[in-house]
Coordinates of N, CA and C in Angstrom, one line a residue:
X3 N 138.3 71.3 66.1 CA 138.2 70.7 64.8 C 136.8 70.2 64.6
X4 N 136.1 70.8 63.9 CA 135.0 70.5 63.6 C 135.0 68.7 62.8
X5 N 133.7 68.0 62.9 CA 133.7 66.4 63.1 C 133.2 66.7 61.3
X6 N 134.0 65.6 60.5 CA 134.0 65.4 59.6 C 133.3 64.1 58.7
X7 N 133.4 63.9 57.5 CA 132.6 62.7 57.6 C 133.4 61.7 56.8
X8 N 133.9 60.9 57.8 CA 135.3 60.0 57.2 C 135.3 58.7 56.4
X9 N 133.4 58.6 56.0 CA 132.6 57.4 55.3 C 132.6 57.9 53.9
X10 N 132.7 59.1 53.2 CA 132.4 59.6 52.2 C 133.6 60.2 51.4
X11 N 133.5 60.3 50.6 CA 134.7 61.0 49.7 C 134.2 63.1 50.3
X12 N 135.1 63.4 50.0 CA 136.7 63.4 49.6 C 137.5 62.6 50.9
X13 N 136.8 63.1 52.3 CA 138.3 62.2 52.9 C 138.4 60.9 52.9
X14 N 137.4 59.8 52.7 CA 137.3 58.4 52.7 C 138.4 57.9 51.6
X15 N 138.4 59.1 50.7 CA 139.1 58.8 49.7 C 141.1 59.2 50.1
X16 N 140.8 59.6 51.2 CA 142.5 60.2 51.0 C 143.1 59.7 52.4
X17 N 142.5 59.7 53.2 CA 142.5 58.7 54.7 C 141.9 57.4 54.6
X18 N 142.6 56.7 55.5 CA 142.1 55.4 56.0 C 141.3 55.3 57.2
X19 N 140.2 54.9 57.3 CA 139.4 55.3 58.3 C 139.6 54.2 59.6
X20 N 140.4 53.4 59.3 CA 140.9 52.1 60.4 C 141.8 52.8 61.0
X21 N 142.6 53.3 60.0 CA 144.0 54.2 61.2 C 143.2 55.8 62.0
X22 N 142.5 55.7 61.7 CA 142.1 57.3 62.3 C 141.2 56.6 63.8
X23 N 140.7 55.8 63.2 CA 139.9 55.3 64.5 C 140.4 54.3 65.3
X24 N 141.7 54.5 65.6 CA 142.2 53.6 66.2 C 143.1 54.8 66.6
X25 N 143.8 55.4 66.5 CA 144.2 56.5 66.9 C 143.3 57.6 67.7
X26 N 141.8 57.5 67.3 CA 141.3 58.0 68.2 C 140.8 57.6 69.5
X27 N 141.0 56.3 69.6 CA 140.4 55.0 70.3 C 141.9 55.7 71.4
X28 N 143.2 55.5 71.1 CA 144.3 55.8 71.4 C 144.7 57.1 72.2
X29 N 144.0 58.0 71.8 CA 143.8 59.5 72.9 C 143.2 59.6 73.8
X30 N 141.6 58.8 73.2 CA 141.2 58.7 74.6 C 141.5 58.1 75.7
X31 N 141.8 57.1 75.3 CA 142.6 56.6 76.2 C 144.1 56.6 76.9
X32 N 144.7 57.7 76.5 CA 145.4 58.8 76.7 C 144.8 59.9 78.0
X33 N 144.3 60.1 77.2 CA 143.1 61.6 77.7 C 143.0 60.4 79.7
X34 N 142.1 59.8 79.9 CA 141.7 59.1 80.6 C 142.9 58.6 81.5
X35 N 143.9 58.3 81.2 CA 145.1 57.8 82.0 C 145.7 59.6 82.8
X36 N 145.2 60.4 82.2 CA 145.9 61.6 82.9 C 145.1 61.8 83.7
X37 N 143.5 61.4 84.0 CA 142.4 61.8 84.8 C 142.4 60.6 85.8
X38 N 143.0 59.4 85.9 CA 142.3 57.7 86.5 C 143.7 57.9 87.2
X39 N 143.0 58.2 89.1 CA 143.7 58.3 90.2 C 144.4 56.8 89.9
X40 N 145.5 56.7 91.3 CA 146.6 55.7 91.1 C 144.9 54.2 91.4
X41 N 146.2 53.4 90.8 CA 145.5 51.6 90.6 C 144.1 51.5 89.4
X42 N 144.1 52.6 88.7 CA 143.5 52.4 87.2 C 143.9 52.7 86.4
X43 N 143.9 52.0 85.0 CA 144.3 52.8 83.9 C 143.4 52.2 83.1
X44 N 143.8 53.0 81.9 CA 143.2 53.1 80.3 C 143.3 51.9 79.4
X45 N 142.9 51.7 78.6 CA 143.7 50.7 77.6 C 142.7 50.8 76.0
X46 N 142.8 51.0 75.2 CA 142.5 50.9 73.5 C 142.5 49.6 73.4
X47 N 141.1 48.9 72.6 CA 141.6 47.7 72.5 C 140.4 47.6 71.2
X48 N 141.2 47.2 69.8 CA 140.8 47.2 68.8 C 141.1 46.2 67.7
X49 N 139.7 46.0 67.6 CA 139.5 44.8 66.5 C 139.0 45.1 65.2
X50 N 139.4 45.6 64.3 CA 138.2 45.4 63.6 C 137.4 45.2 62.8
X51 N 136.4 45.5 62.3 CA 135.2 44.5 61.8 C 134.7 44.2 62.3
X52 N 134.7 44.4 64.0 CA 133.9 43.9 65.5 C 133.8 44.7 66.1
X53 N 134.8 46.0 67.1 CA 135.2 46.6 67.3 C 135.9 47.5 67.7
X54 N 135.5 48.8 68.4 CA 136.8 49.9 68.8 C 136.4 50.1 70.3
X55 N 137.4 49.7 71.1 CA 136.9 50.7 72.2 C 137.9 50.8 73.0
X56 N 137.2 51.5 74.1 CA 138.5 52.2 75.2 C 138.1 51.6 76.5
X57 N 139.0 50.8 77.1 CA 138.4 50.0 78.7 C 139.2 50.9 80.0
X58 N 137.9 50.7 80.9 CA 139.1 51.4 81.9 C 139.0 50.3 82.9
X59 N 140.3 50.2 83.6 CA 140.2 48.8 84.7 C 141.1 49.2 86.0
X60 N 140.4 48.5 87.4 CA 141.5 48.6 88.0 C 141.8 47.7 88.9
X61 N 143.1 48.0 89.1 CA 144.2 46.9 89.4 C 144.1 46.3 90.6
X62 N 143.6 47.2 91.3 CA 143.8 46.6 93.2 C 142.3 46.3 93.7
X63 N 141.3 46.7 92.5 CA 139.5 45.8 92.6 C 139.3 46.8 94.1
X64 N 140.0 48.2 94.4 CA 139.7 49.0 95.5 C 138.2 49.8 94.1
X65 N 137.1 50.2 94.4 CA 136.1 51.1 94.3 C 136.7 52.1 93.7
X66 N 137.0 53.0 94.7 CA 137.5 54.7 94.6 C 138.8 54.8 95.2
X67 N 140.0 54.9 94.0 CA 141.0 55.3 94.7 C 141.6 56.8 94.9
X68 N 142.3 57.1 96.1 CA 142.7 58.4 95.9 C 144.0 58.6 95.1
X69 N 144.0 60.0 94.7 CA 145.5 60.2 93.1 C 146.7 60.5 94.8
X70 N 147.5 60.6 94.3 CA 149.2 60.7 94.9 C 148.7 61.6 96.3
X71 N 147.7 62.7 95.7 CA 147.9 64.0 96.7 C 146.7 63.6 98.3
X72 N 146.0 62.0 97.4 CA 144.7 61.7 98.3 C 143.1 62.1 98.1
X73 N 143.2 62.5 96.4 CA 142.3 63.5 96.5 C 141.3 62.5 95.8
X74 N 140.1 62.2 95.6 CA 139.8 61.6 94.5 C 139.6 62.8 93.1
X75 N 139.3 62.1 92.1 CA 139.0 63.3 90.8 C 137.9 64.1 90.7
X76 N 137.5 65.3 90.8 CA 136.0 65.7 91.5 C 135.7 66.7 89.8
X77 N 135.0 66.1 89.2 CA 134.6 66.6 88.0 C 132.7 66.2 87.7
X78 N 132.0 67.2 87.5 CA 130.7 67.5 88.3 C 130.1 67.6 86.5
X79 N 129.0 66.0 86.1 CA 128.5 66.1 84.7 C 126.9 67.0 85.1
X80 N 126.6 67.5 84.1 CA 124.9 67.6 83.9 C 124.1 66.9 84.7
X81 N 122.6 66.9 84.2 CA 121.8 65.5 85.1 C 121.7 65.3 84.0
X82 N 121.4 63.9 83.8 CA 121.3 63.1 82.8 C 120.0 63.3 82.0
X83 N 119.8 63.1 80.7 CA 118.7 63.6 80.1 C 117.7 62.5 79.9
X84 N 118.2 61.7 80.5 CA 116.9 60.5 80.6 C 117.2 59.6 81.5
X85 N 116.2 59.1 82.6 CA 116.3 58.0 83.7 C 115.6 57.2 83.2
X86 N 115.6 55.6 83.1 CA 114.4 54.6 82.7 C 114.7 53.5 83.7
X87 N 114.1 52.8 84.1 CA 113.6 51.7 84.7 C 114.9 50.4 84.3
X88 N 116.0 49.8 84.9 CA 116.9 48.9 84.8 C 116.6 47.8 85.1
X89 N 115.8 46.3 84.7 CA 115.4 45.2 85.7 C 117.1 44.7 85.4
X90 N 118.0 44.9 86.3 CA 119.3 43.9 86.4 C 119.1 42.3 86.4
X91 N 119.7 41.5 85.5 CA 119.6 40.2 85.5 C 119.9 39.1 87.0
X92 N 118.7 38.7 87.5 CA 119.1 37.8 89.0 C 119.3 37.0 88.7
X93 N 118.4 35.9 87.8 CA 117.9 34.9 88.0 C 118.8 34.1 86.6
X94 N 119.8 33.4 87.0 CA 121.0 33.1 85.8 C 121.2 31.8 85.8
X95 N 121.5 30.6 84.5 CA 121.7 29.6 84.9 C 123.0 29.5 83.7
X96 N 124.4 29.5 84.2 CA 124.9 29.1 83.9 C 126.5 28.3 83.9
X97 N 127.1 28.1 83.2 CA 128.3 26.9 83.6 C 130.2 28.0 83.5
X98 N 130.2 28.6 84.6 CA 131.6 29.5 83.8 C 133.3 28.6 84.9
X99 N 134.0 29.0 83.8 CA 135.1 28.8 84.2 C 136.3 30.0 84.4
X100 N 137.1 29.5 85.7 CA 138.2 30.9 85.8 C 139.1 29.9 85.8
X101 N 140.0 30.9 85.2 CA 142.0 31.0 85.9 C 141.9 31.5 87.0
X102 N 142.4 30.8 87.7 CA 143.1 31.5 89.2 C 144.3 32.7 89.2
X103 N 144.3 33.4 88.4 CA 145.6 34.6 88.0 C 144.9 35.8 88.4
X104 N 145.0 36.5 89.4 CA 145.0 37.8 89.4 C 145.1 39.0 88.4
X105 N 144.0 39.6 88.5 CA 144.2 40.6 87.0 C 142.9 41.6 87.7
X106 N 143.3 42.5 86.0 CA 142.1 43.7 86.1 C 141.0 43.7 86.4
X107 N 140.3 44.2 86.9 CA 138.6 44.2 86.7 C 138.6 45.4 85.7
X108 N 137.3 45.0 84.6 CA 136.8 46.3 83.9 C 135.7 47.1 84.5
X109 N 136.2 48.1 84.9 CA 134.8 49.3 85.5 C 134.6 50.1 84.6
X110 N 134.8 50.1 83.6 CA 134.1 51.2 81.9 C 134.6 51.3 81.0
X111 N 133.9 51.5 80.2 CA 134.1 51.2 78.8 C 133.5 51.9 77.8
X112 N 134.7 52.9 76.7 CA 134.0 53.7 75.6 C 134.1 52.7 74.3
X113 N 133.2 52.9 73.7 CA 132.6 52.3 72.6 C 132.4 53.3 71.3
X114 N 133.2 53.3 70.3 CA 133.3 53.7 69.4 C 132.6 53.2 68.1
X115 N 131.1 53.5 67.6 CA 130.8 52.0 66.6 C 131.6 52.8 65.7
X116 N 131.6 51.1 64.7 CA 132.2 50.9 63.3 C 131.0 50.4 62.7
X117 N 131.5 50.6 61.1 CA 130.4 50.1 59.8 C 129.9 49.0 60.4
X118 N 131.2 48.2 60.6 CA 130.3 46.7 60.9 C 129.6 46.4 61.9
X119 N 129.6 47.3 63.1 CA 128.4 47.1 63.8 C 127.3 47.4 63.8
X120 N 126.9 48.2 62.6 CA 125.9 48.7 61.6 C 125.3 47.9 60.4
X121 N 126.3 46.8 59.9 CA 125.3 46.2 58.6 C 124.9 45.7 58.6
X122 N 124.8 44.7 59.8 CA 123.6 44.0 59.4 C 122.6 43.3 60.6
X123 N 122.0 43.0 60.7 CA 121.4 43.0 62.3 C 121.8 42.0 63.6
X124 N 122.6 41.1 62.8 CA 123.4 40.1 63.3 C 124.4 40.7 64.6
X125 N 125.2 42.1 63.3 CA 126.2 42.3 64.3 C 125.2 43.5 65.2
X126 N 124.3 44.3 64.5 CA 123.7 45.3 65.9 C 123.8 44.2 66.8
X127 N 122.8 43.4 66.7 CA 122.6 42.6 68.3 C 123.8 42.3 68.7
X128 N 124.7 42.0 68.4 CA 125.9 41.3 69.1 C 126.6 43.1 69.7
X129 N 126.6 43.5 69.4 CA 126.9 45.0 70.1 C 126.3 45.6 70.8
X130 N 124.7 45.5 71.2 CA 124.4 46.2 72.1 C 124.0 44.7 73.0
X131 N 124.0 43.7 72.6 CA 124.6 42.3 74.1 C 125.9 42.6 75.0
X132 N 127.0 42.9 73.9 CA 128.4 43.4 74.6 C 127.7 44.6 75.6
X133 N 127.1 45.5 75.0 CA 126.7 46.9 75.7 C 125.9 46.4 76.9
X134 N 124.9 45.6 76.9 CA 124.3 45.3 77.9 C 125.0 44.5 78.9
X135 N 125.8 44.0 78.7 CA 126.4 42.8 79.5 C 127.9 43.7 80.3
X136 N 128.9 45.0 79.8 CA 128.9 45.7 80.8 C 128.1 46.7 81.7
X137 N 126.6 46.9 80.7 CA 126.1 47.5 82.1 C 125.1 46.8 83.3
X138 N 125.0 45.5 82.8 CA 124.7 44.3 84.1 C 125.7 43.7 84.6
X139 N 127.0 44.5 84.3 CA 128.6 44.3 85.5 C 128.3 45.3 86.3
X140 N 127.6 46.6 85.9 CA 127.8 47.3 87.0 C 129.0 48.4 86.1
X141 N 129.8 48.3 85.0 CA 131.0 49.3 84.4 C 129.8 50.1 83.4
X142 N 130.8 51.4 83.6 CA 130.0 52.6 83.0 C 130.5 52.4 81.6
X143 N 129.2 52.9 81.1 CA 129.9 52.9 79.1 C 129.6 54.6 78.5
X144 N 129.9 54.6 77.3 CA 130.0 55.4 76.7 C 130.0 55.2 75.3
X145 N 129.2 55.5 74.0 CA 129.0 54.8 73.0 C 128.9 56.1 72.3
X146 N 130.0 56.4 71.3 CA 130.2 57.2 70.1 C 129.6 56.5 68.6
X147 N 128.9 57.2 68.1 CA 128.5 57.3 66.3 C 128.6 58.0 66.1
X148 N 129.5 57.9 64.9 CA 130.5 59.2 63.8 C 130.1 58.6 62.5
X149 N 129.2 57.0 62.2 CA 129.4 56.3 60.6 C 128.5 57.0 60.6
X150 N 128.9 57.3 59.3 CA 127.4 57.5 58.1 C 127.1 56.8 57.0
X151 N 128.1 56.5 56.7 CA 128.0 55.0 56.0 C 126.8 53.5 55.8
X152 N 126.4 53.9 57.2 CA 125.4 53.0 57.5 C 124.0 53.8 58.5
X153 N 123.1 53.3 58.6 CA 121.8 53.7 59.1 C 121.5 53.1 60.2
X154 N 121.8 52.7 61.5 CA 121.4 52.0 62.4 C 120.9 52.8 63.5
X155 N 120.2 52.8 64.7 CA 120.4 53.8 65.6 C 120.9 52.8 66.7
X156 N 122.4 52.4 67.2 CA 122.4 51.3 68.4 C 121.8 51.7 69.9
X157 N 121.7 53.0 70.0 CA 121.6 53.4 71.2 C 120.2 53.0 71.4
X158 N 119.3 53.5 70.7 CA 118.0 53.0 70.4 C 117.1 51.4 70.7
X159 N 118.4 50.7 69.3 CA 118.4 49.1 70.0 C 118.4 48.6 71.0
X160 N 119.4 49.4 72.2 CA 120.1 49.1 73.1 C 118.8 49.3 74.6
X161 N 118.2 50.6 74.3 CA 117.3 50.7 75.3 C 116.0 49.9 75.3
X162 N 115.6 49.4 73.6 CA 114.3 48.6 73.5 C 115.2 47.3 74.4
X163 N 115.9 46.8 74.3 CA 116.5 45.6 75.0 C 116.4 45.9 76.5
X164 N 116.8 46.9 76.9 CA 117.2 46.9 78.4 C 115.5 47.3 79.0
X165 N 115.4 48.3 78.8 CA 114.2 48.8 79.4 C 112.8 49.2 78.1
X166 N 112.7 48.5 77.4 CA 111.3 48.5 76.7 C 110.9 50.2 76.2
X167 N 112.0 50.6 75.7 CA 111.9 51.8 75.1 C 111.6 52.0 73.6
X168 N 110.6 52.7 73.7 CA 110.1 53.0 72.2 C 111.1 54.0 71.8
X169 N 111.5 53.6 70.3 CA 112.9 53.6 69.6 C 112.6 55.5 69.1
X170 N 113.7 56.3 68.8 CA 113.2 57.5 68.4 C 112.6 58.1 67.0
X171 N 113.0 56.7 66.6 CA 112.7 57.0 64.8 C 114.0 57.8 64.0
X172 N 114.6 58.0 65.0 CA 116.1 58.4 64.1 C 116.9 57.5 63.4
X173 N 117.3 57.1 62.4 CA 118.6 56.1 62.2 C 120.0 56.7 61.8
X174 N 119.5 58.0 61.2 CA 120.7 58.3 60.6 C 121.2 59.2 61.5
X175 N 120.8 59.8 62.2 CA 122.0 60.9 63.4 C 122.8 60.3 64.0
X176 N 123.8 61.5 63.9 CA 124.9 61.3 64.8 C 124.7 61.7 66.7
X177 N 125.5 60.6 67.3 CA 125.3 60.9 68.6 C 126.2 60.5 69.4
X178 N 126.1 61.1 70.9 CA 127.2 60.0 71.5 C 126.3 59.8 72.9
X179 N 126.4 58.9 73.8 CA 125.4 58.5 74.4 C 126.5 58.0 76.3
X180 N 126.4 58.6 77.2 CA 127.3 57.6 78.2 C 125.5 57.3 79.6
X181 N 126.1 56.0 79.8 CA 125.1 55.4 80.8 C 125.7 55.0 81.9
X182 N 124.5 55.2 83.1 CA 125.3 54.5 84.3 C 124.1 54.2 85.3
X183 N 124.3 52.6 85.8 CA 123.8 52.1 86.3 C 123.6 52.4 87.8
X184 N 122.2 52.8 88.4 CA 122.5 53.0 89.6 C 121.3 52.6 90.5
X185 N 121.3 52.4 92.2 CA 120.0 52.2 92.7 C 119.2 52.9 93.1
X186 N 117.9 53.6 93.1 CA 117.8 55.0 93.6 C 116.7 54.7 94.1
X187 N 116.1 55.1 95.4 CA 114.8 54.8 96.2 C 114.4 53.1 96.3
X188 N 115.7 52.4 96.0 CA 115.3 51.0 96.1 C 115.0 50.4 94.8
X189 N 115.1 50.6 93.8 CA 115.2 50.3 92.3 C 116.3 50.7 91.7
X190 N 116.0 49.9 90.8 CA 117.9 49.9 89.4 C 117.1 50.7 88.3
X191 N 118.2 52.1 88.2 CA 117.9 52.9 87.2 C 118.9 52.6 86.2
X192 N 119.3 53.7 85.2 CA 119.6 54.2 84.0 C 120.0 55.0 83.6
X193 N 120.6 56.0 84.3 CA 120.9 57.2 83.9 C 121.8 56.9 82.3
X194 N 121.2 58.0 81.6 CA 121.6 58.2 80.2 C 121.5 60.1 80.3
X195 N 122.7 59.9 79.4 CA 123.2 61.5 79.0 C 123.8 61.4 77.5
X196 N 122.8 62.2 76.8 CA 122.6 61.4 75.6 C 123.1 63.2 74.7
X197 N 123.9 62.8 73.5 CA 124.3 64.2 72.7 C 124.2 64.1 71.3
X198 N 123.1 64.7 70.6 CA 123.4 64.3 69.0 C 124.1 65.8 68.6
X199 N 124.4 65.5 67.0 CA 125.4 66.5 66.4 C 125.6 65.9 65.0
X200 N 126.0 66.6 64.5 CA 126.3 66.6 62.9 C 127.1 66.9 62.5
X201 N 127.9 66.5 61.2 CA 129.1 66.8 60.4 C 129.4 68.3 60.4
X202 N 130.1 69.0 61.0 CA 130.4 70.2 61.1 C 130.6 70.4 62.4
X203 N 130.1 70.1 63.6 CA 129.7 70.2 64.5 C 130.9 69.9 65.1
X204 N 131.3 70.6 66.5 CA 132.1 70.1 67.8 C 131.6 69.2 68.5
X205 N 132.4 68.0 68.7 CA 131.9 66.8 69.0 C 131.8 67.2 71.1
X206 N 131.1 66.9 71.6 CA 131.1 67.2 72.8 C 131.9 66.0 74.1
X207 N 131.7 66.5 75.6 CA 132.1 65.9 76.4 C 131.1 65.3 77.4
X208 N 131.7 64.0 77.5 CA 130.6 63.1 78.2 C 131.4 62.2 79.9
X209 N 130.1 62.3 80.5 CA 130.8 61.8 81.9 C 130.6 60.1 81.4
X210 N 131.7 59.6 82.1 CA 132.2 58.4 82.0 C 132.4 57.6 83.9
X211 N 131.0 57.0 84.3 CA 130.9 56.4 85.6 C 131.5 55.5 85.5
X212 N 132.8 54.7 86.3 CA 133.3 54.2 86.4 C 132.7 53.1 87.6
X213 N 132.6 51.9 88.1 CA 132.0 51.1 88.5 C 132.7 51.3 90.4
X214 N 131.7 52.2 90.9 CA 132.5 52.8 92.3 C 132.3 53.8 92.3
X215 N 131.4 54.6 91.3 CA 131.0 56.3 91.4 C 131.9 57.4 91.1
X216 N 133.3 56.5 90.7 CA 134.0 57.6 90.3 C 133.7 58.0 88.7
X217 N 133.6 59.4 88.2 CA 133.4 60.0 87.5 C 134.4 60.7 86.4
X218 N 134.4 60.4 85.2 CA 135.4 61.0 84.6 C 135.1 61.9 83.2
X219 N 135.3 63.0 82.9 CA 135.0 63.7 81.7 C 135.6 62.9 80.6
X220 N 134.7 62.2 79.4 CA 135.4 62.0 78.0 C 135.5 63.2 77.3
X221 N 136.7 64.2 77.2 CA 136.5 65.2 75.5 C 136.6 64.6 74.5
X222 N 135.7 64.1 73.9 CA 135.7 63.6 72.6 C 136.3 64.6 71.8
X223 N 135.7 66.0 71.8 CA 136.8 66.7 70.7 C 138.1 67.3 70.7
X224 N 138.6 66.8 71.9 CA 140.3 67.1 72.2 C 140.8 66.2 71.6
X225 N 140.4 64.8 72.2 CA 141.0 63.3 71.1 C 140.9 63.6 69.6
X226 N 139.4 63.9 69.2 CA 139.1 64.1 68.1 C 140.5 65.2 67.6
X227 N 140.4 66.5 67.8 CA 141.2 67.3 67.6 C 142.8 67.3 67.2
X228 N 143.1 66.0 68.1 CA 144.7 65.9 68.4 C 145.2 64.7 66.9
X229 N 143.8 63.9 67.1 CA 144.2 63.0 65.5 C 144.0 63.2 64.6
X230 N 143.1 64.5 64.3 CA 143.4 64.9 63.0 C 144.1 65.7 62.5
X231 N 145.3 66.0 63.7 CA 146.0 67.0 63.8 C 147.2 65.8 63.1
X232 N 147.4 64.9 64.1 CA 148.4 64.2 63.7 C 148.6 63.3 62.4
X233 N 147.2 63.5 61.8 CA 146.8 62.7 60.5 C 146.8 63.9 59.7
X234 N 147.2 65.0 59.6 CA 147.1 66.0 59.0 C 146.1 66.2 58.3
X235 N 144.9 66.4 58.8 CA 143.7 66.1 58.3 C 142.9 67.8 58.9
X236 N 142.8 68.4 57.9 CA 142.1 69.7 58.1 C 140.9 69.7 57.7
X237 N 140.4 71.0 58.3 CA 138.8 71.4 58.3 C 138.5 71.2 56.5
X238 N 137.4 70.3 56.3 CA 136.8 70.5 54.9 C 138.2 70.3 53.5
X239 N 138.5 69.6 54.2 CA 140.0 68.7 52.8 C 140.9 68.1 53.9
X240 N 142.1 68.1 53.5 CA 143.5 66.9 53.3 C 144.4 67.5 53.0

């Protein structure tokens, strides 16, 4: 299914763009639970007006687990199309509080923007802080733009913050972006594997590092494919 543009009429007009992206949020995280050996799973977790994304966590805080058979998942991405320079935050002053309850740890996280993390600059920043602050946990992300509605480049934002990257001058393309934190010859890198595309276009597949080196394929256009299937939403109409 070719990627459509769900900001504009005709389909803005005949779909709701909250239920489609929450449904997509929904497969992948689907998708992901059939790939995430035993003691991880998936989860959709959607707000919004803030919000879409997909977390992956696991349960037993083991690294790398092996699936039923012992195997771990062996699925082999690209090299990444850009390595930059990571200074990881050492030097911290602050006051936190826990519950004593056992629970998930987050090791990755897909990021779906919405309009509103686009309008205004308030909320960019507060989204690529979220973005930066799982990848100074150490959890792998993965960050989808489908609006066109709005003009922002976050991925762009995201690297002038982290590593002092001059921005590309794009605002309006579409892209999808997965990063992962790593140490290589004694320094904190960056790997980025970065994919633009356009309305028409097959949305592509992105590795998704999980915090432990485990590695997972996102198909963005299977998920994509399956909800517009279930939204009855066809190529070029409704």
């Amino acid at each position: 299914m070719a990627l459509q543009d769900h900001f504009h009429p005709p389909l803005s007009l005949r779909r709701h763009w909250h239920a489609f992206h929450n449904a997509w949020a929904t497969y992948i995280a689907s998708d992901l639970n059939r790939l995430l050996p035993a003691g991880y799973f998936a989860e959709p977790h959607v707000q919004f007006g803030v919000e879409i994304d997909v977390a992956a966590f696991d349960e037993t805080v083991v690294l790398q687990a092996p699936d039923e058979a012992g195997e771990l998942p062996v699925w082999h991405p690209s090299a990444p199309t850009l390595t930059v320079p990571f200074p990881q935050a050492t030097d911290t002053v602050e006051i936190l509080l826990f519950q004593h309850v056992e629970g998930p740890v987050l090791v990755g996280a897909v990021e779906l923007i919405s309009p509103a993390n686009k309008d205004r600059p308030s909320h960019c920043d507060a989204f690529v802080a979220k973005c930066e602050t799982y990848l100074q946990q150490g959890a792998g992300l993965v960050i989808v733009d489908v609006v066109t509605a709005r003009q922002a480049n976050l991925h762009d934002a995201l690297l002038a913050r982290l590593a002092a990257v001059a921005p590309s001058g794009s605002e309006a393309g579409l892209y999808a972006v997965s990063y992962r934190t790593i140490k290589r010859d004694g320094q904190s890198r960056l790997d980025i594997w970065q994919e633009t595309f356009a309305i028409g276009d097959a949305l592509p597949t992105l590795p998704l590092w999980l915090r432990g080196a485990l590695c997972l394929p996102v198909d963005l256009e299977a998920a994509y494919d399956r909800t517009c299937r279930e939204h009855r939403i066809v190529t070029n109409g409704v």
